[in-house]
GROMACS .gro file of C-alpha atoms in nm:
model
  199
    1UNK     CA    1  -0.467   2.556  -2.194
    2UNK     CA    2  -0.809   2.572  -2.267
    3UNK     CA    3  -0.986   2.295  -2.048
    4UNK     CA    4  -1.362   2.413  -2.175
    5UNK     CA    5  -1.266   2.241  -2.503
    6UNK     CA    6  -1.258   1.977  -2.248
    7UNK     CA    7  -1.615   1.987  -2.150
    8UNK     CA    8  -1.732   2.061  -2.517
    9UNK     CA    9  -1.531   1.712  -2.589
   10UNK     CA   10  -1.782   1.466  -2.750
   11UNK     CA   11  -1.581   1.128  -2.606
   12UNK     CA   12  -1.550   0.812  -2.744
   13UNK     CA   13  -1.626   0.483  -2.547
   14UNK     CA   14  -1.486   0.160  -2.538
   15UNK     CA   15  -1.730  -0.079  -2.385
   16UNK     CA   16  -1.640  -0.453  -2.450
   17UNK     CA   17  -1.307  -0.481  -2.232
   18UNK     CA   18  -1.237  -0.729  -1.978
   19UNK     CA   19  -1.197  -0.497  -1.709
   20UNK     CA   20  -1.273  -0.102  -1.665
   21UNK     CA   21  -1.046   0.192  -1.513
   22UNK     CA   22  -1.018   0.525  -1.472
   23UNK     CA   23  -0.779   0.791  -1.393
   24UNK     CA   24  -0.751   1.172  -1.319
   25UNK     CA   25  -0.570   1.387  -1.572
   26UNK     CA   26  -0.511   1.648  -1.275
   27UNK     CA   27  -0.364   2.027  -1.410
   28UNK     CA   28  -0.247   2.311  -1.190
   29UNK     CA   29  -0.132   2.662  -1.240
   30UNK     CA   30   0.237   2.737  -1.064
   31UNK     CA   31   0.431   3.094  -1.110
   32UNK     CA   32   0.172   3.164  -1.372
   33UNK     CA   33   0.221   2.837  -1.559
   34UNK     CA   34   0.029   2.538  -1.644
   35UNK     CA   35   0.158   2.204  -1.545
   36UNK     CA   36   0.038   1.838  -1.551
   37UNK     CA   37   0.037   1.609  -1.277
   38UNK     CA   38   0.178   1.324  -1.313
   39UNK     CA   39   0.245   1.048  -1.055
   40UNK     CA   40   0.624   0.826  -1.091
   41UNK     CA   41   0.512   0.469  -1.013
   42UNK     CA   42   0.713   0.242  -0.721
   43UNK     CA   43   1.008   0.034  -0.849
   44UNK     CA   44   0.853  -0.271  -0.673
   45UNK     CA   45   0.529  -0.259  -0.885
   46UNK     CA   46   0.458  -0.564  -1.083
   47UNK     CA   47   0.313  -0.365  -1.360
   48UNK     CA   48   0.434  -0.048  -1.514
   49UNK     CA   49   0.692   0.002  -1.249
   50UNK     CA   50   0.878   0.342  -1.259
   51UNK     CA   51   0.675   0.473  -1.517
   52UNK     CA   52   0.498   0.814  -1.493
   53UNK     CA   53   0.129   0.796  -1.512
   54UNK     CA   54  -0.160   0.981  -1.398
   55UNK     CA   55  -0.336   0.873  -1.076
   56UNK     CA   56  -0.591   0.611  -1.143
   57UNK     CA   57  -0.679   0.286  -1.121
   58UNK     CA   58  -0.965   0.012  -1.139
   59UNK     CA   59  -1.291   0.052  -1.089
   60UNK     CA   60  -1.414  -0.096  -0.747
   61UNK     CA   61  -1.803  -0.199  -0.672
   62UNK     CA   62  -1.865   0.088  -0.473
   63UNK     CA   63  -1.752   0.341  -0.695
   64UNK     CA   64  -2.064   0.534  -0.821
   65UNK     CA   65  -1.903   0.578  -1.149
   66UNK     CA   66  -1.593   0.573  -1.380
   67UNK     CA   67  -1.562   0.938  -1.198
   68UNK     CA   68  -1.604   0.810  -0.861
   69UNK     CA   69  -1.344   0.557  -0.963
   70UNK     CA   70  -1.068   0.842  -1.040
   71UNK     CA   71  -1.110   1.076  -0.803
   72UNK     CA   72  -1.104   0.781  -0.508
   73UNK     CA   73  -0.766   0.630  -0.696
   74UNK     CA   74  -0.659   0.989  -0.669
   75UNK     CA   75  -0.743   1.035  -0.276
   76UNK     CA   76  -0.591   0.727  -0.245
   77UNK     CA   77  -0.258   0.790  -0.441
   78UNK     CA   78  -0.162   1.189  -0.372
   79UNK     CA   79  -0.398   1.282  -0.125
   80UNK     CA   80  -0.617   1.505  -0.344
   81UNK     CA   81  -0.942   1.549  -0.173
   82UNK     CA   82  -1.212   1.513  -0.420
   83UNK     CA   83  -1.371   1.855  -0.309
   84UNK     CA   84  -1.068   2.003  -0.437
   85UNK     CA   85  -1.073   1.880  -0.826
   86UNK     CA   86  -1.268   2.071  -1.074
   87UNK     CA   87  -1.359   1.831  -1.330
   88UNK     CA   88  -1.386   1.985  -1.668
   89UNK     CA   89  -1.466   1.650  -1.828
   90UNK     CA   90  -1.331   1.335  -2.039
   91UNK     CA   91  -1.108   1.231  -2.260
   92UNK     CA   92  -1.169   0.937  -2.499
   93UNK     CA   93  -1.169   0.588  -2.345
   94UNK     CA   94  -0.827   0.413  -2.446
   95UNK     CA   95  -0.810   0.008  -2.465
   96UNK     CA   96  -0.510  -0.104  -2.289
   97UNK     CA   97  -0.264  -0.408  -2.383
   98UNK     CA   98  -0.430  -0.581  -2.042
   99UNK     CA   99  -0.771  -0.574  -2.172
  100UNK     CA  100  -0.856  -0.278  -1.949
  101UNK     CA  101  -1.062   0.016  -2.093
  102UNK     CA  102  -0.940   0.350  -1.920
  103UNK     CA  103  -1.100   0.657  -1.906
  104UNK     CA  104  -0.966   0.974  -1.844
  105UNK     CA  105  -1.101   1.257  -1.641
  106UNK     CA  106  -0.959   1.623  -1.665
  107UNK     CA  107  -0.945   1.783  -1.381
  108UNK     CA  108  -0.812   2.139  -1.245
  109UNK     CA  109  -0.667   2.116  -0.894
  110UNK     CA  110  -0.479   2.345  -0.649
  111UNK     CA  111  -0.057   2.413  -0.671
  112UNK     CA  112  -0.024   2.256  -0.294
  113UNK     CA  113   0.201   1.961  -0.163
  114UNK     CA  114   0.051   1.601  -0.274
  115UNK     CA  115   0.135   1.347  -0.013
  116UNK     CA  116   0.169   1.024  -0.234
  117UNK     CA  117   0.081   0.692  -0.091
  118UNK     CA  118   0.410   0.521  -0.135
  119UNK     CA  119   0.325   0.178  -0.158
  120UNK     CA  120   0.214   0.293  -0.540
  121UNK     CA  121   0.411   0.601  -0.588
  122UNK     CA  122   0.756   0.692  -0.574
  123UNK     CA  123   0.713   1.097  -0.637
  124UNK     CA  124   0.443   1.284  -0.758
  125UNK     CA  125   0.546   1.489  -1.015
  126UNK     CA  126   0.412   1.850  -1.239
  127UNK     CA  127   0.565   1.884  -1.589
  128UNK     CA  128   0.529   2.268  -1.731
  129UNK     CA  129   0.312   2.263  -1.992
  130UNK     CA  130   0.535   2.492  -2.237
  131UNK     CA  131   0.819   2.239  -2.167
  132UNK     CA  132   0.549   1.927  -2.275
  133UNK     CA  133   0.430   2.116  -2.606
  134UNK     CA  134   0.765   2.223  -2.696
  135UNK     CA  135   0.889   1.980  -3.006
  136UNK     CA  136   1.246   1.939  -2.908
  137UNK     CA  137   1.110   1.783  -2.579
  138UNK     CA  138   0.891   1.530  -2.838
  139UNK     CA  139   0.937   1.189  -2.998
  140UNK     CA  140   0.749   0.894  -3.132
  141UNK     CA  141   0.779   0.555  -3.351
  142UNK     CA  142   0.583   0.337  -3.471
  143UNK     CA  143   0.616  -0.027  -3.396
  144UNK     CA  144   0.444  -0.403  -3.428
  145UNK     CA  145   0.224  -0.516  -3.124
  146UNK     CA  146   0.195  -0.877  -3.138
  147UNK     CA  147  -0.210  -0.851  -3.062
  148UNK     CA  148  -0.277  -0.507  -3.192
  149UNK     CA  149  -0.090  -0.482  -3.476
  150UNK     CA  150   0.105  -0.146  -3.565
  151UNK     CA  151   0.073   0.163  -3.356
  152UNK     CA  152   0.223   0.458  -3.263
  153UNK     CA  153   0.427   0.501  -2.949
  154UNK     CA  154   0.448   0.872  -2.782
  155UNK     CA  155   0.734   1.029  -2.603
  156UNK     CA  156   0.744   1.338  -2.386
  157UNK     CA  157   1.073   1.397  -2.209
  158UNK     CA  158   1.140   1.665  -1.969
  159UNK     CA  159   1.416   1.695  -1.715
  160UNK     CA  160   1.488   1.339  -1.563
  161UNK     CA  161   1.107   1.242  -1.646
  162UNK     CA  162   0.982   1.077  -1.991
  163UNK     CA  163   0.578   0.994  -2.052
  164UNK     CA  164   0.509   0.737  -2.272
  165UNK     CA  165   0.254   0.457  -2.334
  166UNK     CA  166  -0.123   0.479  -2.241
  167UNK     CA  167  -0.058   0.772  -2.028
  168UNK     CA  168   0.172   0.955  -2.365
  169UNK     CA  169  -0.135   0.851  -2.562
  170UNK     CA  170  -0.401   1.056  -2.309
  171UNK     CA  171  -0.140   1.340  -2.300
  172UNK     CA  172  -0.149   1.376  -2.667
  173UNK     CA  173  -0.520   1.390  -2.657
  174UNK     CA  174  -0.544   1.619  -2.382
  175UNK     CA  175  -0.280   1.869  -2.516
  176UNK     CA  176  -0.411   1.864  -2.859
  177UNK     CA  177  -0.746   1.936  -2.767
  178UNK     CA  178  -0.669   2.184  -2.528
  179UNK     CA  179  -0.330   2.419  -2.657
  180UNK     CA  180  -0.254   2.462  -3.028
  181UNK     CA  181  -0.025   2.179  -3.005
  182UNK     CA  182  -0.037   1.852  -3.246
  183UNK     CA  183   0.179   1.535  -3.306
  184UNK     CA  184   0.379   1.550  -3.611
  185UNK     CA  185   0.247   1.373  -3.871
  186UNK     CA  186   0.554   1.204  -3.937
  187UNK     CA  187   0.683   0.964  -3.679
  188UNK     CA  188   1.081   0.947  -3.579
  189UNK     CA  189   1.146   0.594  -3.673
  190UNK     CA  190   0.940   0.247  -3.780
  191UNK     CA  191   1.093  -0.001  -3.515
  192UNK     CA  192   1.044  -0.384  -3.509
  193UNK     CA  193   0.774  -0.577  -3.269
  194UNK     CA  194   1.086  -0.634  -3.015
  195UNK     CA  195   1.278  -0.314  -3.025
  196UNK     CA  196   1.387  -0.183  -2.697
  197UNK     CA  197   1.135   0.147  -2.589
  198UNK     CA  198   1.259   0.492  -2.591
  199UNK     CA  199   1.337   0.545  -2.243
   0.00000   0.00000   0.00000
């Protein structure tokens, strides 16, 4: 991975949402090899629950900025001291089904035990990046949102763990600007508006 293409990242914003968030795209380097951290969500959540996602969450008055916001959700959820994450930069904001607008930091952060808060989180979680890029790992469809109309849905599976939905959308970003990976063109299948998901 090349996270300066990070930095160099001109981002887009999305500025008339309800509500704004943030979250930390956190990467490590373990035996030699990139991963992505990813955090499993509890099973008692109301929203999202048992979902991986990155570490995030909504911005809170005393947060200095969208940054602030991310690496406090991040203290908060895994334990990762904020002295500890080298942020390369962000990612473009991404409008959420909930009226949220999220935006994603990239950070680089040490191969250590994360102690998740586990109110929130269920396991915290690193995913190989030559296992995410890899195409056999790799699906997506497109389907009919009732508000948004047709978009694309993103599917990383590896081992017992499968990304998908805002957080699949920020990983395509983030591995597309940042390895020589790209989404197919082509999706796997056109589903209807009610079609179960992928995982």
């Amino acid at each position: 991975m090349d996270l300066s293409r990070v930095s160099n990242h001109a981002p887009s914003a999305v500025t008339d949402a309800g509500q704004q968030a943030a979250v930390l795209a956190p990467v490590l380097v373990r035996d030699g090899t990139e991963h992505v951290l990813f955090t499993k969500r509890a099973d008692h959540l109301g929203e999202h629950p048992g979902q991986m996602s990155f570490p995030g969450g909504s911005r809170e008055p005393e947060d200095r900025g969208l940054e602030s916001t991310a690496l406090r959700e991040a203290n908060e959820e895994i334990g990762l001291y904020s002295e500890e994450a080298a942020v390369f930069g962000r990612l473009d904001d991404i409008r959420t089904v909930t009226d949220y607008s999220v935006r994603p930091y990239v950070a680089g952060v040490p191969d250590r035990d994360y102690d998740p808060d586990e109110r929130e989180v269920a396991e915290v979680v690193a995913l190989p990046v030559p296992e995410l890029i890899d195409l056999d790992n790799y699906e997506s469809e497109r389907r009919e949102h009732p508000v948004y109309g047709e978009h694309r849905v993103h599917y990383f599976h590896v081992g017992d763990y499968t990304v998908w939905g805002a957080t699949g959308r920020m990983l395509v970003q983030l591995l597309e600007l940042t390895t020589e990976w790209t989404a197919p063109e082509d999706v796997d299948r056109v589903v209807d508006a009610d079609a179960e998901l992928s995982v």
